[in-house]
Each structure stands twice: as C-alpha cells, then as structure tokens.
mmCIF file of C-alpha atoms in Angstrom:
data_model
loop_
_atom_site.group_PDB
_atom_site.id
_atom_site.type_symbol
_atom_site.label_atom_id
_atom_site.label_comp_id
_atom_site.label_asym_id
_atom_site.label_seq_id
_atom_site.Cartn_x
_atom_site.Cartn_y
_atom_site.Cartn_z
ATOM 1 C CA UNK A 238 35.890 130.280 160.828
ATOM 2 C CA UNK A 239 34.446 127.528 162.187
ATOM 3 C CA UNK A 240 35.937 124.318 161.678
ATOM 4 C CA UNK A 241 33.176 121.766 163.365
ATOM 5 C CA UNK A 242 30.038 122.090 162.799
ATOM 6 C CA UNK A 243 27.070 120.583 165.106
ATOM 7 C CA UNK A 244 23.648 119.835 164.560
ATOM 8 C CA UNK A 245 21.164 120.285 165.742
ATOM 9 C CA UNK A 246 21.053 122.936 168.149
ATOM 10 C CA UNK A 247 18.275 121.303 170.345
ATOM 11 C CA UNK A 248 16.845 117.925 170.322
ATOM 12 C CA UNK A 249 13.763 116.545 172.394
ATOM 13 C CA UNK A 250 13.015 112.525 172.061
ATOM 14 C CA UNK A 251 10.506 110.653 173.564
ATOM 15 C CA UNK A 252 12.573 107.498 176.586
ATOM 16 C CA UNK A 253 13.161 104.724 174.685
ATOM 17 C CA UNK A 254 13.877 106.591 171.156
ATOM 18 C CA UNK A 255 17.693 106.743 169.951
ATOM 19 C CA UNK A 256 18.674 110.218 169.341
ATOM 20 C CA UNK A 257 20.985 111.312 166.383
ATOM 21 C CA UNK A 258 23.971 113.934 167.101
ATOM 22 C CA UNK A 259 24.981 115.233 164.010
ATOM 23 C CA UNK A 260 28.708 116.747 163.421
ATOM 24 C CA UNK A 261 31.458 117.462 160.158
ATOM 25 C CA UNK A 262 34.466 119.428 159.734
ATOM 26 C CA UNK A 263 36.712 120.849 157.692
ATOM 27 C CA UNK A 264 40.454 120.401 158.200
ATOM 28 C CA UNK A 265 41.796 117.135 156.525
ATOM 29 C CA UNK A 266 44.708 116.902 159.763
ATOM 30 C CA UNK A 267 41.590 115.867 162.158
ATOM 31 C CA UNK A 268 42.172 112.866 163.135
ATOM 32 C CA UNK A 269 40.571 112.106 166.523
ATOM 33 C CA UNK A 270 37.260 112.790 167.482
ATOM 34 C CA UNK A 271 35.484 112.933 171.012
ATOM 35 C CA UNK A 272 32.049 113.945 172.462
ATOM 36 C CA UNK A 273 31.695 115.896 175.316
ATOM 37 C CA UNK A 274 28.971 116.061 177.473
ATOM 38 C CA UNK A 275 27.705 118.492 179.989
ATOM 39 C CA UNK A 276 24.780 118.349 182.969
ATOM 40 C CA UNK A 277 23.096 121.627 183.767
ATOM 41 C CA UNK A 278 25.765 123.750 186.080
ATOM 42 C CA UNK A 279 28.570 120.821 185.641
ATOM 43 C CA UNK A 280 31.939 121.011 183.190
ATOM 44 C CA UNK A 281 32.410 119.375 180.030
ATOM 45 C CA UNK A 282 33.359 115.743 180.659
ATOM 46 C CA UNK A 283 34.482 112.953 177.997
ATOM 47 C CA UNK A 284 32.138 110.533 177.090
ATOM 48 C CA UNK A 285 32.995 108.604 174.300
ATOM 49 C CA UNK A 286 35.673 109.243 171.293
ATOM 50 C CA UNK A 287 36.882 107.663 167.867
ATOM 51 C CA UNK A 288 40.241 107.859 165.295
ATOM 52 C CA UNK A 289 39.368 107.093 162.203
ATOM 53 C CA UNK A 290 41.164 104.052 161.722
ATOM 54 C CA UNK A 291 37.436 102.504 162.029
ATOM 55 C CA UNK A 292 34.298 103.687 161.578
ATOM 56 C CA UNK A 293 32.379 102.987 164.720
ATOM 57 C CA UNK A 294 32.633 103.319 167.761
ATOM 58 C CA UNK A 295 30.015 101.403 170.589
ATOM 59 C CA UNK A 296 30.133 102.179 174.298
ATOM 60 C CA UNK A 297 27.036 100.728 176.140
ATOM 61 C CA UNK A 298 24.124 102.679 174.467
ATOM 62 C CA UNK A 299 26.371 105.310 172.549
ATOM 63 C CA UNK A 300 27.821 105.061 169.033
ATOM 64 C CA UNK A 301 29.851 106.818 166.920
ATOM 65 C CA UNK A 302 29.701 106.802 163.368
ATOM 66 C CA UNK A 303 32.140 108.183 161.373
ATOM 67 C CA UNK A 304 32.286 108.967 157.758
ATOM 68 C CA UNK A 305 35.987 110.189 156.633
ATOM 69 C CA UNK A 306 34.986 110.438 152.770
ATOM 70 C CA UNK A 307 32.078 112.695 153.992
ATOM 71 C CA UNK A 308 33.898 114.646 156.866
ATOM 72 C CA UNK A 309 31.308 114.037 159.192
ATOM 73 C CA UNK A 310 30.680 111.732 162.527
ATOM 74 C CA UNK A 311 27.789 111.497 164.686
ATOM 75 C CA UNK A 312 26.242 110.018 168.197
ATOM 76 C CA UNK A 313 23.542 108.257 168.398
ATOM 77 C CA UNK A 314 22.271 107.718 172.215
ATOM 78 C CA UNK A 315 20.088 104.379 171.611
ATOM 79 C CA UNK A 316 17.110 103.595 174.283
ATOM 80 C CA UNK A 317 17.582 107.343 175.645
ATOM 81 C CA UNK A 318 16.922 108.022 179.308
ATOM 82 C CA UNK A 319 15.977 110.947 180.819
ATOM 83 C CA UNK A 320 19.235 111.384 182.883
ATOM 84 C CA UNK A 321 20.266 111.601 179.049
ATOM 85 C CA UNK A 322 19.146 115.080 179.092
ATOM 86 C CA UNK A 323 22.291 117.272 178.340
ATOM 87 C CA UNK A 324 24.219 119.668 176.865
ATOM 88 C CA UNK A 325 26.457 117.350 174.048
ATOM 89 C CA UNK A 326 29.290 118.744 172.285
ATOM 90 C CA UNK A 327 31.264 117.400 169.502
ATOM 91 C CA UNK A 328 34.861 117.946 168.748
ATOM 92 C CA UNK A 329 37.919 117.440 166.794
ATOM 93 C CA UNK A 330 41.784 117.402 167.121
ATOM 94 C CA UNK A 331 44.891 116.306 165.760
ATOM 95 C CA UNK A 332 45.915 112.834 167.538
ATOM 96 C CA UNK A 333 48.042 113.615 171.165
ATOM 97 C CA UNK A 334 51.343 114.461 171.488
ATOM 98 C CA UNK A 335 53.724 117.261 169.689
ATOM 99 C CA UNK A 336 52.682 120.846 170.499
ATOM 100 C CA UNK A 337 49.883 121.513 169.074
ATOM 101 C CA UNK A 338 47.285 119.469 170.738
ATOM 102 C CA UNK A 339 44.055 121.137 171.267
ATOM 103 C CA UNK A 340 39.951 120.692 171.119
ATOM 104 C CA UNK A 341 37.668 122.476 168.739
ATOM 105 C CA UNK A 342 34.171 122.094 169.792
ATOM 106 C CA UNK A 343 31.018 122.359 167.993
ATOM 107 C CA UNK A 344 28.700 124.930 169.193
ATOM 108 C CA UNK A 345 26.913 121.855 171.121
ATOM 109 C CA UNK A 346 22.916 119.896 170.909
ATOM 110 C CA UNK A 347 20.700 120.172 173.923
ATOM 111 C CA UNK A 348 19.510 117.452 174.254
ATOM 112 C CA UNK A 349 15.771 116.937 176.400
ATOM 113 C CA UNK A 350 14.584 112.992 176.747
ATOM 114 C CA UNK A 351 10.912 113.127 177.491
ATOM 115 C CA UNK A 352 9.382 109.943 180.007
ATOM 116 C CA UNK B 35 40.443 111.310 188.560
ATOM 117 C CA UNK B 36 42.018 114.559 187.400
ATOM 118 C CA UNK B 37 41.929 118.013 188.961
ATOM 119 C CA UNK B 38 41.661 121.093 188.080
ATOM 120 C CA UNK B 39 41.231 123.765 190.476
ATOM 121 C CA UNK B 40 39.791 127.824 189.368
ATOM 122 C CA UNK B 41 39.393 130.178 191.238
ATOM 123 C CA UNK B 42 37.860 132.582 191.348
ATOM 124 C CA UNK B 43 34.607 130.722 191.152
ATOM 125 C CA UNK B 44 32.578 133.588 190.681
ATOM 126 C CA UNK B 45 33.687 137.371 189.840
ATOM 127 C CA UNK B 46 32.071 141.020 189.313
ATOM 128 C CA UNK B 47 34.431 143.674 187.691
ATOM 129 C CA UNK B 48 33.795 147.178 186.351
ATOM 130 C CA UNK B 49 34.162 147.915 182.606
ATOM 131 C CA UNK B 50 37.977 148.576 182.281
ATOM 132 C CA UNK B 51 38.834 146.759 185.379
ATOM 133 C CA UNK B 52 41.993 144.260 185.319
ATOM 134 C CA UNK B 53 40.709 140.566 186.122
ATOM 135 C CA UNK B 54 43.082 137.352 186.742
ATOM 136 C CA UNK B 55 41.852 134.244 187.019
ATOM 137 C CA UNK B 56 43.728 131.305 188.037
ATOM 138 C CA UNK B 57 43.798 127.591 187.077
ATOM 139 C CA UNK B 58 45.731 124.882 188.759
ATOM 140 C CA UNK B 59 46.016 121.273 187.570
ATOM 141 C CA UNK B 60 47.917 118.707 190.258
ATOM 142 C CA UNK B 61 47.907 115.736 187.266
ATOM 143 C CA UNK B 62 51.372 116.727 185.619
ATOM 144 C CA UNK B 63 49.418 117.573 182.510
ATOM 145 C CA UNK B 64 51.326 119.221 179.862
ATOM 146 C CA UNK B 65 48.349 121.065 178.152
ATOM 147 C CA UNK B 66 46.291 123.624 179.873
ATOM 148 C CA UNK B 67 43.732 125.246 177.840
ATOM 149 C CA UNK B 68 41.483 128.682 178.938
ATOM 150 C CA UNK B 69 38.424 128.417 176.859
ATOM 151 C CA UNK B 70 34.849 130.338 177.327
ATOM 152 C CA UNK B 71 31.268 129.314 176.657
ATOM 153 C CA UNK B 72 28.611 131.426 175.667
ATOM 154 C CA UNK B 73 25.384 130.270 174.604
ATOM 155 C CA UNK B 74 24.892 129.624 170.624
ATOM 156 C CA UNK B 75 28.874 129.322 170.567
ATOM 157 C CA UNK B 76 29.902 126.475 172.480
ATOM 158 C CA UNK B 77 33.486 126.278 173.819
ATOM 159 C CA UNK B 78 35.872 128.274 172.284
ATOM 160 C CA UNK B 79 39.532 128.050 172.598
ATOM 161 C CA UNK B 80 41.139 131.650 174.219
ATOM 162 C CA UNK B 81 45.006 130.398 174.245
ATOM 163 C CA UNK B 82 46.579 127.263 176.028
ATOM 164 C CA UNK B 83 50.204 125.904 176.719
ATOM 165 C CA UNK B 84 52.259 122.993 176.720
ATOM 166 C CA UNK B 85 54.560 123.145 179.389
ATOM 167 C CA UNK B 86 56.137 126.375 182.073
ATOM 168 C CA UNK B 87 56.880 129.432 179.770
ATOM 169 C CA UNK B 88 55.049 128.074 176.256
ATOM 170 C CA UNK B 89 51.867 130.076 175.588
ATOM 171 C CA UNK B 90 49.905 129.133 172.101
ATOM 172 C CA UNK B 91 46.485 131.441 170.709
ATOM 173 C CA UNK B 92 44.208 130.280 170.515
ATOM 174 C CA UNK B 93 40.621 131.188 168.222
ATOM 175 C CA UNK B 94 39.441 133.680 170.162
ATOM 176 C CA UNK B 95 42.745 135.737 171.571
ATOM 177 C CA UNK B 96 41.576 139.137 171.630
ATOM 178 C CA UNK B 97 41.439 140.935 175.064
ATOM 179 C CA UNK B 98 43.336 138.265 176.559
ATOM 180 C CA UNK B 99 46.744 137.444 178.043
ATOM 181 C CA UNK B 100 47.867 134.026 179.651
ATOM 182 C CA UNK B 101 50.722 132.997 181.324
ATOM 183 C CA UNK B 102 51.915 129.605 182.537
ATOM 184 C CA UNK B 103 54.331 130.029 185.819
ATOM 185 C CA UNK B 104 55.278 126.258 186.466
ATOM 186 C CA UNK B 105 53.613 123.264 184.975
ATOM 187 C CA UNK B 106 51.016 123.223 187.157
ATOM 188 C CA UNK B 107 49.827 127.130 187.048
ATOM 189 C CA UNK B 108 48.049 128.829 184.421
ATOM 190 C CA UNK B 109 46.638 132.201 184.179
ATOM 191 C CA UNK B 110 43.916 134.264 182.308
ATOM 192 C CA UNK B 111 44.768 138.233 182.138
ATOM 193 C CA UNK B 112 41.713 140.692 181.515
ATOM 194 C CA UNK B 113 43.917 143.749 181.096
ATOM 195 C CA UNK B 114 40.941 146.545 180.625
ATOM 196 C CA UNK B 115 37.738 144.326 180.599
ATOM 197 C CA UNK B 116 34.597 144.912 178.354
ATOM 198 C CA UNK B 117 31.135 143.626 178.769
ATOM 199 C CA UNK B 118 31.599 141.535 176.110
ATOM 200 C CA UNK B 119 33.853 139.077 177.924
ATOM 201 C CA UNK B 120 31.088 138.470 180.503
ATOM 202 C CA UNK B 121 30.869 134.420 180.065
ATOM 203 C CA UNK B 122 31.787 131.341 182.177
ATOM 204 C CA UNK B 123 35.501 130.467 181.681
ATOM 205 C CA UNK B 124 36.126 127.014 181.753
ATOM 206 C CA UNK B 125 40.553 126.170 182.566
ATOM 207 C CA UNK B 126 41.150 122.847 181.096
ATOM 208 C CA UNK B 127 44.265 120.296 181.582
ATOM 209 C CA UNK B 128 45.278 117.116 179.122
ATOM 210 C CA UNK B 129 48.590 114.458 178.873
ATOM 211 C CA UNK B 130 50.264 114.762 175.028
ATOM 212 C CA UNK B 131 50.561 111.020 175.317
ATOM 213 C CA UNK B 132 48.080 108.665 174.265
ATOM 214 C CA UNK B 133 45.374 109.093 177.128
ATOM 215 C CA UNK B 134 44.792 112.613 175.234
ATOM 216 C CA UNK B 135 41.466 113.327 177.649
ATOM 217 C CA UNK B 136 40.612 116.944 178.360
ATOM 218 C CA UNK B 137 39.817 117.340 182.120
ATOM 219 C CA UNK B 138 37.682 120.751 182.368
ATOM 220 C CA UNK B 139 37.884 122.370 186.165
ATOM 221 C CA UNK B 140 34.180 123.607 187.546
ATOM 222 C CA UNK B 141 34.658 127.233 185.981
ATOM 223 C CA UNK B 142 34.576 130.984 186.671
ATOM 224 C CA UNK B 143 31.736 132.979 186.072
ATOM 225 C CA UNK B 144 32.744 136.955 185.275
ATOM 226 C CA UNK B 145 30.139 139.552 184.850
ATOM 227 C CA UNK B 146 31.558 142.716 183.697
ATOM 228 C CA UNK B 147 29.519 145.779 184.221
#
C-alpha cells in the first residue's frame, strides 16, 4: 500500500527554469509534510516542510504548495541551479509528539538541472 | 547539528548469515527509525522506537528484528539473510516535540550473496 505518491520519477530542466515536484496521499490523519533531499552518496536531509494550516510554504527559491481538498502538495525549485541536481523525496506524517511519529516517503524525483 | 552514528558502514554476508547493524544517536532523540532504500522504492520504513525497550513495525517488517538497548542504541537483526535484503540501510533519529526533523546517519551498505 502505498500511501504517498511522487511524481515524477526523473526530471531534467534547463538553469534558470523552475522545476515542479509533484506529490498526494491518502490517509486523512497527515498532517505535516516535509521534503527531503539527497546528493549522490549523501543521506536524506530536510529541506523545507509545511502543516496545512496554510497553503504555502516559501524558503529562498523553494515552495510548497499544498492542496488539502485535493490531497496533494508539491515543490517547485524556482531559478534551478545545477547544484540543484538531486535525489528529492516527499513525505508525510502525523504532527510530532505521542508514539506514533514516523515518515512515509514517496518513492523520490531525480532531479538533473542542465547549464 | 545532530548525529547519528552506523556502523557497519559497509558489510558482505553469505545467504543465511546473521547480520547486526548498529545505530547510535548522541541528540537524546526519542525516535529512531531503521529504514532501507532501493532504487524505484524510495525509503521505506523497517520498524522504529520511541524510547529504551519500545519497538514499533514498521511497512516493511519481514526478515527483520530491532531492538533499542538505552535511548541512545538501536539495532537492526538479519536473523538468516536473503539476497533480497541487499540495499543501503539508512538509521534515522527525531525529537516528538515540535522540532519533529528526521536526522538520517551516513548508512550501511549490505550485499548478501
């Protein structure tokens, strides 16, 4: 069962273009949502997140939008870089705290910024 | 910054062999997570914990046992392994408070043969 879905798989923009991360999900309870990324041969780190008490969320050059009517969210990476390039994961959790906090990720969108 | 130590870093193991792998998190986390990515699936969640003696399954259980010694300690058990749980293993560590951040250590490659 897979509870977040991510497209798409693999993504190649031209520096300069924004490119759009597309993610939904299923279970109502979801209630905070985070992207991940990853460099080739590095971990998973955070890079930006959103609860849906709004429906954006801006950090520099990255956005969230999120639809909670629709179930879905995306990023979009605006004037993309070539140190863009990266492995980006989306995923989804209940908010923190009780005993059932965990993280289910997406299966992930390679992402390739051409110069 | 938060840390998460595994080790092994990288491992080799025979088909039936018994594999621990160890994860150690110095933040005071509650939540330690074992998850494993394979390409075309992502991260997926093998079991996690929320404090010394608590264990939780996760989505992909099977073949597995964990164990979490002391808040700080948490282990991945490969009982008889199969070449199907070849992957990189990634031990993860997060507060249950508001800063609800998932802090991944470098992982552990396993090949099983």
């Amino acid at each position: 069962q897979q509870q977040v879905r991510q497209s798409p798989q693999s993504l190649t923009v031209w520096e300069g273009e924004t490119a759009i991360l597309n993610c939904s999900y299923e279970d109502s309870t979801f209630d905070y949502f985070p992207w991940y990324h990853q460099f080739p041969g590095e971990s998973p780190a955070l890079l930006i997140a959103i609860r849906p008490v709004s429906n954006k969320k801006e950090d520099g050059r990255f956005t969230i939008f999120f639809n909670k009517r629709e179930k879905k969210f995306s990023l979009h990476i605006a004037d993309s870089q070539p140190g863009d390039s990266a492995t980006y994961f989306c995923a989804a959790s209940e908010w923190g705290g009780g005993s059932n906090y965990k993280l289910t990720f997406g299966k992930g969108t390679l992402l390739t910024v051409t110069p | 910054e938060a840390a998460v130590t595994q080790s092994p870093r990288n491992k080799v193991t025979v088909t039936g062999g018994n594999v621990t792998l160890s994860c150690r998190q110095t933040n005071s986390h509650n939540y330690m997570y074992w998850y494993r990515q394979d390409t075309g699936h992502g991260l997926r969640l093998i079991h996690y914990s929320y404090g010394a003696g608590n264990l939780q399954i996760g989505d992909v259980p099977d073949g597995y046992k964990a164990t979490r010694t002391t808040q700080e300690d948490f282990f991945l058990l490969l009982e008889l392994a199969s070449p199907s749980q070849t992957s990189l293993y990634f031990c993860a560590s997060s507060d249950a408070g508001q800063n609800t951040e998932v802090f991944f250590g470098k992982g552990t490659r396993l090949t099983v043969v």
